[in-house]
Short mmCIF file of N, CA, C and O in Angstrom, two decimals:
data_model
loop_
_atom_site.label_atom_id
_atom_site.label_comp_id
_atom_site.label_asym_id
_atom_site.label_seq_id
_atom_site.Cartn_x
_atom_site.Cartn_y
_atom_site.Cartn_z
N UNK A 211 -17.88 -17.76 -8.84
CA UNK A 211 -17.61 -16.52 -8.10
C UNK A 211 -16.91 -16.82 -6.78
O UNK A 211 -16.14 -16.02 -6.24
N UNK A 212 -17.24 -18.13 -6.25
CA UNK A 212 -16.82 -18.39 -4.84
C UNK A 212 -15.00 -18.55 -4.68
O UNK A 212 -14.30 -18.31 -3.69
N UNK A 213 -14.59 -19.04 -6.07
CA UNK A 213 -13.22 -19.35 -5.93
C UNK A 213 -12.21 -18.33 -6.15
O UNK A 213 -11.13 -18.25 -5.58
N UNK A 214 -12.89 -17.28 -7.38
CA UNK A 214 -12.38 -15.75 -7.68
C UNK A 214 -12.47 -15.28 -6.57
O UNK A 214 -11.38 -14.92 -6.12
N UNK A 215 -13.51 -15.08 -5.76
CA UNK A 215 -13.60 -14.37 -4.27
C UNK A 215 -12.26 -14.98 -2.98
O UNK A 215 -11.69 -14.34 -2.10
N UNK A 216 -12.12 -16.50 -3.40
CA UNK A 216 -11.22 -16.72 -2.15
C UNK A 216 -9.83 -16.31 -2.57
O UNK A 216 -8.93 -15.91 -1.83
N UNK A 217 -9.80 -16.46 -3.86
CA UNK A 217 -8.46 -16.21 -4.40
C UNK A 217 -7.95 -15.34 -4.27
O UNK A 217 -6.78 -15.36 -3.88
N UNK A 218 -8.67 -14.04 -4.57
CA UNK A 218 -8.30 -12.96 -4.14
C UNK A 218 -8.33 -12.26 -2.51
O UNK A 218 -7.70 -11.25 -2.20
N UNK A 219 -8.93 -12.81 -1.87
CA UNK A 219 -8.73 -13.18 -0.68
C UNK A 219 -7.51 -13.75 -0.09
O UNK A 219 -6.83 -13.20 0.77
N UNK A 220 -7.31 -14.80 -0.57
CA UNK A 220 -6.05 -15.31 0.45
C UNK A 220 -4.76 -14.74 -0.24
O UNK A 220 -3.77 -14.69 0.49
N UNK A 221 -4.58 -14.21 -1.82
CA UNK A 221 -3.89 -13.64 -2.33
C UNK A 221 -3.25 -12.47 -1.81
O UNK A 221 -2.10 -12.19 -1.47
N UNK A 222 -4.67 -11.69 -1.86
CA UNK A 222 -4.18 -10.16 -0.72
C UNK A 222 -4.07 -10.30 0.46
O UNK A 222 -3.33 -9.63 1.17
N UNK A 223 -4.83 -11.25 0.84
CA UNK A 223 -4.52 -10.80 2.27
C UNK A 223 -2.69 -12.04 3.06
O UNK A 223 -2.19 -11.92 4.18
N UNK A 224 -2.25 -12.97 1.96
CA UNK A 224 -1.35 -13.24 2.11
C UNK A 224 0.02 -12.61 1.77
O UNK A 224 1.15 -12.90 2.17
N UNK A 225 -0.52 -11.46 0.74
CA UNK A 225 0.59 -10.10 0.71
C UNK A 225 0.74 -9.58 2.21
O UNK A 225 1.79 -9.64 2.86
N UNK A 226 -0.38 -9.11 2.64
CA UNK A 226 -0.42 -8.07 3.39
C UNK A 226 0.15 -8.94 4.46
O UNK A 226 1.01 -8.31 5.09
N UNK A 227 -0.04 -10.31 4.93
CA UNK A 227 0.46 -10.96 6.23
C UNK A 227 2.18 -10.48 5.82
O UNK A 227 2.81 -9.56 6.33
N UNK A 228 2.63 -11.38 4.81
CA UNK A 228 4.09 -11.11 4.34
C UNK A 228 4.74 -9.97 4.38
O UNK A 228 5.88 -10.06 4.82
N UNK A 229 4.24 -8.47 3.93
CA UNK A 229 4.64 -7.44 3.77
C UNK A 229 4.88 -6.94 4.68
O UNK A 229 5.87 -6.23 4.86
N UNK A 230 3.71 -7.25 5.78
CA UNK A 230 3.28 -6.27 7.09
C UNK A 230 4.57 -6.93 7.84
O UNK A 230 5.37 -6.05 8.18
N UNK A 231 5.05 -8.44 8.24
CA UNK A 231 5.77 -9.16 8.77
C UNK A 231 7.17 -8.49 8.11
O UNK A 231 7.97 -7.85 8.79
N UNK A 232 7.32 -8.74 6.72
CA UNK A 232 8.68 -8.27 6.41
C UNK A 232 8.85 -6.68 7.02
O UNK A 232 9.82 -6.18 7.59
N UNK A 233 8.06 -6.33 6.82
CA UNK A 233 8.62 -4.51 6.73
C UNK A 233 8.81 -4.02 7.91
O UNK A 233 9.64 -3.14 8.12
N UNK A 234 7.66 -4.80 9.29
CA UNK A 234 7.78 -4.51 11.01
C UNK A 234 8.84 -4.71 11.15
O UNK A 234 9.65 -3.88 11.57
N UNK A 235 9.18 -6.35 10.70
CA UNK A 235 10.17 -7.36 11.89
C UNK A 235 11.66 -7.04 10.83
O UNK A 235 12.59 -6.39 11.32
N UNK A 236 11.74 -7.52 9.55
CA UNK A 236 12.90 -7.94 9.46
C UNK A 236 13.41 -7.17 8.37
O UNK A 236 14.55 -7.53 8.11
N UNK A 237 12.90 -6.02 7.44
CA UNK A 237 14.16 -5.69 6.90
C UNK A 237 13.50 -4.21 6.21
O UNK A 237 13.55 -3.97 5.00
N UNK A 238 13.07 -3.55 6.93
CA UNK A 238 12.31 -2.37 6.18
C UNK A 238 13.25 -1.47 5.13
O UNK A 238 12.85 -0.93 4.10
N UNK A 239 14.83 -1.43 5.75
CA UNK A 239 15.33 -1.26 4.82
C UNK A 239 15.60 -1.31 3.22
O UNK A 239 15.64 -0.44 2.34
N UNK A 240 15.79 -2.96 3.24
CA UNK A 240 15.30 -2.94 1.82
C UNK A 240 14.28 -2.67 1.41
O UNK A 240 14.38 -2.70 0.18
N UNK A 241 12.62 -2.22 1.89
CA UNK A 241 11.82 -2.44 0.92
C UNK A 241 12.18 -0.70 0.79
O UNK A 241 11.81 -0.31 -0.32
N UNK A 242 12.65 0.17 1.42
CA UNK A 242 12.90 1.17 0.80
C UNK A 242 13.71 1.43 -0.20
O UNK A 242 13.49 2.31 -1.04
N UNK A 243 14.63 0.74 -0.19
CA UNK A 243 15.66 0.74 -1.34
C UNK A 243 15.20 0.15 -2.40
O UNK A 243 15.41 0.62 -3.51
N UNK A 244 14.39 -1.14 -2.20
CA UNK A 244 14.10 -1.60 -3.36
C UNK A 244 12.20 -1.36 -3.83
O UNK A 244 11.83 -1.64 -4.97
N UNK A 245 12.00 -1.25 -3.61
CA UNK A 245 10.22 -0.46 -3.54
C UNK A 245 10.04 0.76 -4.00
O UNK A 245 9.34 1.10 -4.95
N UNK A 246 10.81 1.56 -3.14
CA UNK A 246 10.75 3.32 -3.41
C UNK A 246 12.04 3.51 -3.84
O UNK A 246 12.17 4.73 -3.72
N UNK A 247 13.32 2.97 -4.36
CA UNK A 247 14.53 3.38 -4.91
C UNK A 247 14.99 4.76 -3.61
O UNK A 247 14.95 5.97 -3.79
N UNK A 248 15.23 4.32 -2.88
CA UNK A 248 15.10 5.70 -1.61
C UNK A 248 16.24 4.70 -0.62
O UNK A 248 16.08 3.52 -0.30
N UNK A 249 17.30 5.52 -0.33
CA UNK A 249 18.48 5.06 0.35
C UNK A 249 18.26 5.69 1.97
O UNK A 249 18.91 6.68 2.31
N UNK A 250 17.25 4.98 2.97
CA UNK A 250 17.05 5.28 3.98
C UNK A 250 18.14 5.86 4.62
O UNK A 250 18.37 6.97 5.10
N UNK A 251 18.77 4.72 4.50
CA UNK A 251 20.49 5.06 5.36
C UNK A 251 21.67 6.29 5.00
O UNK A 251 22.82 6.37 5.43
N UNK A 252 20.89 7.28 3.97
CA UNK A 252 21.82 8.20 4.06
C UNK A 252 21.33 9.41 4.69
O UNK A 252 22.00 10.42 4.85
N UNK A 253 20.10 9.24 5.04
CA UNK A 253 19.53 10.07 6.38
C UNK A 253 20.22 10.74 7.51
O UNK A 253 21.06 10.01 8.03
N UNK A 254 20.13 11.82 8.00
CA UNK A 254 20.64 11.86 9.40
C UNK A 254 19.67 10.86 9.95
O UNK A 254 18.68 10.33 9.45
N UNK A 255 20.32 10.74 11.31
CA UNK A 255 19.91 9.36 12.58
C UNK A 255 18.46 9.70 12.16
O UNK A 255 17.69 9.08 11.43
N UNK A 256 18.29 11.15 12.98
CA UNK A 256 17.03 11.85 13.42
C UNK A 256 16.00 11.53 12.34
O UNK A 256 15.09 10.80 12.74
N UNK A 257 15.93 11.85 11.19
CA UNK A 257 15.15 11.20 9.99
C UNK A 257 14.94 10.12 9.63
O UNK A 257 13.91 9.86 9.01
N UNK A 258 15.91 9.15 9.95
CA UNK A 258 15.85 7.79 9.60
C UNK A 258 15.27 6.71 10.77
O UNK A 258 14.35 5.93 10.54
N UNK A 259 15.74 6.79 11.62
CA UNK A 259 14.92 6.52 12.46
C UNK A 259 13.44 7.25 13.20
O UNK A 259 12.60 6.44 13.59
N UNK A 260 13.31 7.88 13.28
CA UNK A 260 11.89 8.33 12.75
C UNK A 260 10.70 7.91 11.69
O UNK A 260 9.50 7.71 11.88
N UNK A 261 11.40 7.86 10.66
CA UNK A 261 10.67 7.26 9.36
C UNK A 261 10.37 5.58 9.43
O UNK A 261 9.35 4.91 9.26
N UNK A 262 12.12 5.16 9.86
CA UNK A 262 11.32 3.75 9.86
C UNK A 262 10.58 3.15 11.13
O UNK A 262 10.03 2.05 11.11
N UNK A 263 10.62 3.86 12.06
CA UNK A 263 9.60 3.95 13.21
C UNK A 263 8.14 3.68 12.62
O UNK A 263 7.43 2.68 12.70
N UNK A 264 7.98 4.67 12.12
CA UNK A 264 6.61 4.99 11.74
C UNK A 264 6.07 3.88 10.48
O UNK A 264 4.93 3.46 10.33
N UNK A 265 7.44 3.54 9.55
CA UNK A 265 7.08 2.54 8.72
C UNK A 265 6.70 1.33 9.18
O UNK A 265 5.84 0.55 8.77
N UNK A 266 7.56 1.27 10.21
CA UNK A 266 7.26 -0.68 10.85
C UNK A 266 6.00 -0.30 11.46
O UNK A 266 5.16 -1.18 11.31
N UNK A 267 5.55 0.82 12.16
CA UNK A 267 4.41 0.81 12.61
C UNK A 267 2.84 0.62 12.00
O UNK A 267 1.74 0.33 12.45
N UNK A 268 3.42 0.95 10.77
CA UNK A 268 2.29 1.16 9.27
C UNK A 268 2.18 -0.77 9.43
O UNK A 268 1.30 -1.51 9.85
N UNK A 269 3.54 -1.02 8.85
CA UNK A 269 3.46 -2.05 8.42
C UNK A 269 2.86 -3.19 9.18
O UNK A 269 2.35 -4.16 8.61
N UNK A 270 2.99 -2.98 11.17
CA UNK A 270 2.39 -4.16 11.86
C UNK A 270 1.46 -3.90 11.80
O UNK A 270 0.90 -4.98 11.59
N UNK A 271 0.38 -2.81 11.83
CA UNK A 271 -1.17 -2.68 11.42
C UNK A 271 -0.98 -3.38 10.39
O UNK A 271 -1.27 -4.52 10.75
N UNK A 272 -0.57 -3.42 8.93
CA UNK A 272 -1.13 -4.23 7.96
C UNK A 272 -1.06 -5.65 8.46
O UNK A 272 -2.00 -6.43 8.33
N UNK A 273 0.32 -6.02 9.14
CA UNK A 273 0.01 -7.80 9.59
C UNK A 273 -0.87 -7.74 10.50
O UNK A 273 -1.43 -8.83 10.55
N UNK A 274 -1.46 -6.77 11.52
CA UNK A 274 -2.67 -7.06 12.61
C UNK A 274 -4.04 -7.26 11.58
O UNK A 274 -5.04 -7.89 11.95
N UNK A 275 -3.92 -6.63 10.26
CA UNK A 275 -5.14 -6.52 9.57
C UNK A 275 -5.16 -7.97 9.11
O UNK A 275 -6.14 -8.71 9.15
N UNK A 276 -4.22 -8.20 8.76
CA UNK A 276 -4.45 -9.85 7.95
C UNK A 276 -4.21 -10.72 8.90
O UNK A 276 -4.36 -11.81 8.34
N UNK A 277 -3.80 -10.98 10.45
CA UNK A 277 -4.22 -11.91 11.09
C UNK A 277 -5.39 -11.53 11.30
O UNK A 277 -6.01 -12.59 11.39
N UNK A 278 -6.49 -10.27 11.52
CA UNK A 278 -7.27 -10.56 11.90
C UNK A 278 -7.87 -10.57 10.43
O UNK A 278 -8.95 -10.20 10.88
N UNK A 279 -8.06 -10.65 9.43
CA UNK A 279 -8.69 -11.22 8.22
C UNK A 279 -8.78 -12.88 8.35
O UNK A 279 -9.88 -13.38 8.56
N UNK A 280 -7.71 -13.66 8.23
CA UNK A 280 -7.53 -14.55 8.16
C UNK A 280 -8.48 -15.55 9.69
O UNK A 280 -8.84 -16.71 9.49
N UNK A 281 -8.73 -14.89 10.99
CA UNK A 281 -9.07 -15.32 12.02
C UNK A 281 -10.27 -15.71 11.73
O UNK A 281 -10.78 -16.83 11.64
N UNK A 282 -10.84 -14.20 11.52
CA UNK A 282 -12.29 -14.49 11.23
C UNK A 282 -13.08 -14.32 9.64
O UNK A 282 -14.02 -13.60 9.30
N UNK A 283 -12.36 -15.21 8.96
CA UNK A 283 -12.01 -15.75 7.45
C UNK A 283 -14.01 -16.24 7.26
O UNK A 283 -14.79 -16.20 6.31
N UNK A 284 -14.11 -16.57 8.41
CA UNK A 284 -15.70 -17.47 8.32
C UNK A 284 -16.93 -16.22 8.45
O UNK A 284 -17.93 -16.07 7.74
N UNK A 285 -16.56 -15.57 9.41
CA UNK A 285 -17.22 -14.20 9.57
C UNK A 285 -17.39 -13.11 8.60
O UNK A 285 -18.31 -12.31 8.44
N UNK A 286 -16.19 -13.27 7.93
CA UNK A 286 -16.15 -12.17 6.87
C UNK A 286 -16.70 -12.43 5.47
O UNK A 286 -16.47 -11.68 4.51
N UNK A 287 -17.52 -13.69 5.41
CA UNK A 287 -18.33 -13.87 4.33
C UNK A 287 -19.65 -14.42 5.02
O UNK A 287 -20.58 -14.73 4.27
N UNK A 288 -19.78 -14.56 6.30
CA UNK A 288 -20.94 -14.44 6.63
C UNK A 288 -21.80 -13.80 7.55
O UNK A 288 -22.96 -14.06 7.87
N UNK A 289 -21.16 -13.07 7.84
CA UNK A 289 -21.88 -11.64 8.63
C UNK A 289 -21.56 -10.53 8.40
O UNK A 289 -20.36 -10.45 8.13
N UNK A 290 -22.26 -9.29 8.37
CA UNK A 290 -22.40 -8.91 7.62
C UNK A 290 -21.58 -7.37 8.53
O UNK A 290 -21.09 -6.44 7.89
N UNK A 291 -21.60 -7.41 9.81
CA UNK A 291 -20.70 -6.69 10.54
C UNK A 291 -18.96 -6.91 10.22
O UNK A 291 -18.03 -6.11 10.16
N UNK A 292 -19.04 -8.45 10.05
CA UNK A 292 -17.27 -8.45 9.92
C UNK A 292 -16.69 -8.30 8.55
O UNK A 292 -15.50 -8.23 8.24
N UNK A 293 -18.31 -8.25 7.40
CA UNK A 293 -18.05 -8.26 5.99
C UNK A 293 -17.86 -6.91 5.60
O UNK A 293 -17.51 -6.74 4.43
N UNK A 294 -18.03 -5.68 6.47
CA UNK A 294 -18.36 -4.41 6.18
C UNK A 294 -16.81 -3.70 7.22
O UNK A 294 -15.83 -3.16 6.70
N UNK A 295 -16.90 -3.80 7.85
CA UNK A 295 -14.88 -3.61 8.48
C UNK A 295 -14.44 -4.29 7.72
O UNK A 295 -14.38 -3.45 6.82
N UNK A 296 -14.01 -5.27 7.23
CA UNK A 296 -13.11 -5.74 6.46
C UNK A 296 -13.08 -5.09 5.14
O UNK A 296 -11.97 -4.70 4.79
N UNK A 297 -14.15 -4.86 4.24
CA UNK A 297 -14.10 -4.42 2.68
C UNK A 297 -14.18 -2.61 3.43
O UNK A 297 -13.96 -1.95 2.41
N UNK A 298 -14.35 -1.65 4.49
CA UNK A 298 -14.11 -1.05 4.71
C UNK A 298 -12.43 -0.27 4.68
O UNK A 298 -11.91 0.76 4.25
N UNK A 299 -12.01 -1.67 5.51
CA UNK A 299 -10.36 -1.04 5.60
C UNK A 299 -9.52 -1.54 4.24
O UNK A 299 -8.35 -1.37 3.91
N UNK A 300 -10.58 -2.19 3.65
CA UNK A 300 -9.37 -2.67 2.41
C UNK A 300 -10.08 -1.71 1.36
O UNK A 300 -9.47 -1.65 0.30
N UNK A 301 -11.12 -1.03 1.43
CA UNK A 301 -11.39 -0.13 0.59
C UNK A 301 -10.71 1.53 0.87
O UNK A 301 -10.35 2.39 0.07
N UNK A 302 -10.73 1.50 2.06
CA UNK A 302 -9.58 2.30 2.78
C UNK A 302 -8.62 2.66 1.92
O UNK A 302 -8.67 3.60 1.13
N UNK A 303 -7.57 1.75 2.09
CA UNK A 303 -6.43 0.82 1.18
C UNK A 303 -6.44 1.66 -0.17
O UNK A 303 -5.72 2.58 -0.56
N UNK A 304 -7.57 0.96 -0.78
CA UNK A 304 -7.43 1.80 -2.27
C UNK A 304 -7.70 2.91 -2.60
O UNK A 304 -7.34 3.30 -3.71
N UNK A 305 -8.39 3.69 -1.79
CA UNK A 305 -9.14 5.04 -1.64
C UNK A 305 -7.85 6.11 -1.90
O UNK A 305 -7.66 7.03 -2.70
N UNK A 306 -6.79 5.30 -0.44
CA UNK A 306 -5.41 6.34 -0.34
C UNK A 306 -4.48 6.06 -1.68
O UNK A 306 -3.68 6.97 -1.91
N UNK A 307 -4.46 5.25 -2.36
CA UNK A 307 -4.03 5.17 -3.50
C UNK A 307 -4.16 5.66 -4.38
O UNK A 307 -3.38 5.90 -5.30
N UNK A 308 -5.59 5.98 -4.19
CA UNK A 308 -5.91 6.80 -5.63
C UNK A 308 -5.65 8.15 -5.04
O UNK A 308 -4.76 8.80 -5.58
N UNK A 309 -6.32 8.72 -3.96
CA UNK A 309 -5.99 10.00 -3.58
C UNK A 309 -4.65 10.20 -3.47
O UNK A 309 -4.37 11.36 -3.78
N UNK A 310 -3.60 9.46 -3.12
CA UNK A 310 -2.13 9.64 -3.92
C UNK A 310 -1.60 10.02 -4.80
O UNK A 310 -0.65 10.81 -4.87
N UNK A 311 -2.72 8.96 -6.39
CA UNK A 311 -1.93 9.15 -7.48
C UNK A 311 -2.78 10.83 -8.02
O UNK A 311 -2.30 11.52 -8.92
N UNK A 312 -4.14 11.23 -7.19
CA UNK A 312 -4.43 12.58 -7.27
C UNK A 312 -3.48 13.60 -7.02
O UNK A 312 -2.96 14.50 -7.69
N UNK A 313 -3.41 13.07 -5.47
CA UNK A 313 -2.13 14.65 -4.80
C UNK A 313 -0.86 14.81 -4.90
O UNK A 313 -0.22 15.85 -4.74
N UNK A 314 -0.31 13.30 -5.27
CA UNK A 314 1.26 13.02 -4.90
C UNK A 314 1.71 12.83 -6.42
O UNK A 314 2.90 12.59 -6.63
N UNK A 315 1.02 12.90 -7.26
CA UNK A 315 1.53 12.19 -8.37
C UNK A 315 1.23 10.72 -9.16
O UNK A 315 0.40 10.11 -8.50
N UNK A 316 1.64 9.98 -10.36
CA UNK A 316 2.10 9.31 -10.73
C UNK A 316 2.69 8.45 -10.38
O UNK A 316 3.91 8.54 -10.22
N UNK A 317 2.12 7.52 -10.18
CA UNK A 317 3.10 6.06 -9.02
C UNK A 317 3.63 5.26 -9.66
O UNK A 317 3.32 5.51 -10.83
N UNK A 318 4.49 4.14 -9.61
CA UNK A 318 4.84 3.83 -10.76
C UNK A 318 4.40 2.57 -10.95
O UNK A 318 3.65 2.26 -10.03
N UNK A 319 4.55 1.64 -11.80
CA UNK A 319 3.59 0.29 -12.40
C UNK A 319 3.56 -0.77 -11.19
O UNK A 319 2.98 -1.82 -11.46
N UNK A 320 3.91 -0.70 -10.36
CA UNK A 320 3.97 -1.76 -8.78
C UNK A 320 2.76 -1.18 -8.78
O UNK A 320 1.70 -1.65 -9.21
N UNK A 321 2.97 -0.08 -8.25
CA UNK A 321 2.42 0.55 -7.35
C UNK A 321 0.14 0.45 -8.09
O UNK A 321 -0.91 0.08 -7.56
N UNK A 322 0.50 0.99 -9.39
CA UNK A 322 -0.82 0.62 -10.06
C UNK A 322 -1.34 -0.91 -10.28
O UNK A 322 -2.49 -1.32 -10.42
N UNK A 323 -0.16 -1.56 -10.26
CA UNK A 323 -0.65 -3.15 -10.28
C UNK A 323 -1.46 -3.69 -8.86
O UNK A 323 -2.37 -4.52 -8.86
N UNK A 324 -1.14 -3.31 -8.19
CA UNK A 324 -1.36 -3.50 -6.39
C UNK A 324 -2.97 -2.78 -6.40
O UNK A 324 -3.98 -3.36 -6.01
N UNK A 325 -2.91 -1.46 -6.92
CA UNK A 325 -4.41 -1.08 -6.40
C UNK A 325 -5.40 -1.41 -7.59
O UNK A 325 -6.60 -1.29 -7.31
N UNK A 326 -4.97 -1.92 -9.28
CA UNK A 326 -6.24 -2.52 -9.72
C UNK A 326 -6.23 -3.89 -8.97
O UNK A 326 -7.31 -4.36 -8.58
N UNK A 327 -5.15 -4.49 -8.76
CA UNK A 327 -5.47 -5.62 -7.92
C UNK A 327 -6.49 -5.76 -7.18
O UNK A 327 -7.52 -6.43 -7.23
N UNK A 328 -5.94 -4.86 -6.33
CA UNK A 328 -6.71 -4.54 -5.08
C UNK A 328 -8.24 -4.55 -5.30
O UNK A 328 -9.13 -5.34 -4.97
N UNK A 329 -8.22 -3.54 -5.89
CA UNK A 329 -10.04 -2.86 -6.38
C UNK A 329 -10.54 -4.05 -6.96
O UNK A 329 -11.47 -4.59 -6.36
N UNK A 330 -9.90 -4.85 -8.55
CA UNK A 330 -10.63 -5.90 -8.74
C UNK A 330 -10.42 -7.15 -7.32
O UNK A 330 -10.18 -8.26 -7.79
N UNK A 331 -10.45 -7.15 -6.37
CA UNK A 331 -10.24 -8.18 -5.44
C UNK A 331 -11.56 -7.58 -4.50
O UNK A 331 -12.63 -8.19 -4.50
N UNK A 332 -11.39 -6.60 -3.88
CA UNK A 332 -12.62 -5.80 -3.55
C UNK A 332 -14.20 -6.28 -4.09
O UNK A 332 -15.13 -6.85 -3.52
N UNK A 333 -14.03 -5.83 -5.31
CA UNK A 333 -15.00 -6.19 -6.29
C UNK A 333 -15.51 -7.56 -5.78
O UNK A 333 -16.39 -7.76 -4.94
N UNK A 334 -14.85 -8.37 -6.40
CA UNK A 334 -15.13 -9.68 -6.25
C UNK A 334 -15.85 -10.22 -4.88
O UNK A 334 -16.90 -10.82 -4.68
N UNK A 335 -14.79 -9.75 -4.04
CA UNK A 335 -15.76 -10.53 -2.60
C UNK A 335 -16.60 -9.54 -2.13
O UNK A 335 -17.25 -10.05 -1.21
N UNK A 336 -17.09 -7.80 -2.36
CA UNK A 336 -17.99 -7.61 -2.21
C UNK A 336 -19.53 -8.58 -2.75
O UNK A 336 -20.42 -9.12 -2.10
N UNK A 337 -19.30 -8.46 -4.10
CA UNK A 337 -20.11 -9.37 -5.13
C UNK A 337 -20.75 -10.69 -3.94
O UNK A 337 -21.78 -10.91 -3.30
N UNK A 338 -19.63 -11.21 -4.15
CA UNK A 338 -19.81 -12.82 -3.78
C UNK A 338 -20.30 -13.27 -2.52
O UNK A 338 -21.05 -14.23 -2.40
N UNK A 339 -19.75 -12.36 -1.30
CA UNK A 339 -20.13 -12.24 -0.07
C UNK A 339 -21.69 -11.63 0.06
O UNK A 339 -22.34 -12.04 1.03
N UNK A 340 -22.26 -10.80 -0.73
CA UNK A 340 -23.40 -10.87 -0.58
C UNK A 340 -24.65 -11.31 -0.84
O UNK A 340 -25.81 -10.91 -0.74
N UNK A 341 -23.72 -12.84 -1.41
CA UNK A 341 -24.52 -14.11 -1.44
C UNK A 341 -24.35 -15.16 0.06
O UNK A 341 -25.03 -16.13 0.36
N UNK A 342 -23.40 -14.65 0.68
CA UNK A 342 -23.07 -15.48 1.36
C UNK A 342 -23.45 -14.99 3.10
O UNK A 342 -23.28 -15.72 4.08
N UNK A 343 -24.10 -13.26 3.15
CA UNK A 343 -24.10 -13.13 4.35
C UNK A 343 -25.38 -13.85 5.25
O UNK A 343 -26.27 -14.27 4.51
N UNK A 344 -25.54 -13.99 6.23
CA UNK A 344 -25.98 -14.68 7.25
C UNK A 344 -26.04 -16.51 6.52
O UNK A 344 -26.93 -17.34 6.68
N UNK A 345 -25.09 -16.61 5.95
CA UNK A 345 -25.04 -18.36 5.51
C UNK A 345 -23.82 -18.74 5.81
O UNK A 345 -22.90 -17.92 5.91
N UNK A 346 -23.64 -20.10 5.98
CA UNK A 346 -22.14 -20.56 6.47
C UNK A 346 -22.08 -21.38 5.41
O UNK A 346 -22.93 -22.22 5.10
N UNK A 347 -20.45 -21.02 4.49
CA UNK A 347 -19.62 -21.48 3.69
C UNK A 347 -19.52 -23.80 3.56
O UNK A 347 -18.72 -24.34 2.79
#
């Protein structure tokens, strides 16, 4: 259980460092074009910059979430405060996904691969971590 738990651990949360980094800093553009098939740039200014405002902003919360995952990597399987914010905001995560594919529709196979991911990753280090709270790894 301990290695399924890290795996999915450093798995997701090495998406989320990457994603959050790509999409703030260096090219949010493409992930619209290529993610959502959505041509940012034929926006007026006013819309487009706006949107990707708010996207890079999404996106450096996700890299603030996974540096701070990764920081306190030791905490989050053994206490039980940093084990409960963490499977909190990543349960978060999947919650809006599903309430998506409720209100918004049909997402398409990325998009469902990412949140059983997700959920079975959840799973796992809930499980496993609550063998592991108040014990050090």
């Amino acid at each position: 259980m301990k290695r399924a738990s890290y795996f999915f651990f450093y798995t997701y949360i090495g998406l989320v460092v990457v994603a959050g980094f790509w999409g703030a800093f260096i090219n949010p553009v493409w992930d619209f074009a290529n993610l959502f098939k959505f041509q940012i740039n034929e926006l007026d200014d006013f819309e487009r910059i706006n949107i990707l405002s708010q996207y890079r902003f999404l996106r450096g919360l996700e890299l603030g979430f996974g540096i701070f995952s990764l920081t306190f990597f030791k905490e989050i399987f053994s206490e039980i405060k940093f084990n409960r914010v963490f499977l909190s905001i990543m349960g978060l995560g999947i919650l809006a996904r599903i309430a998506s594919w409720i209100w918004d529709g049909n997402p398409g196979s990325l998009t469902k691969f990412f949140m059983f991911y997700e959920a079975l990753g959840w799973v796992m280090i809930f499980i496993y971590s609550k063998s592991t709270i108040g014990k050090y790894d």
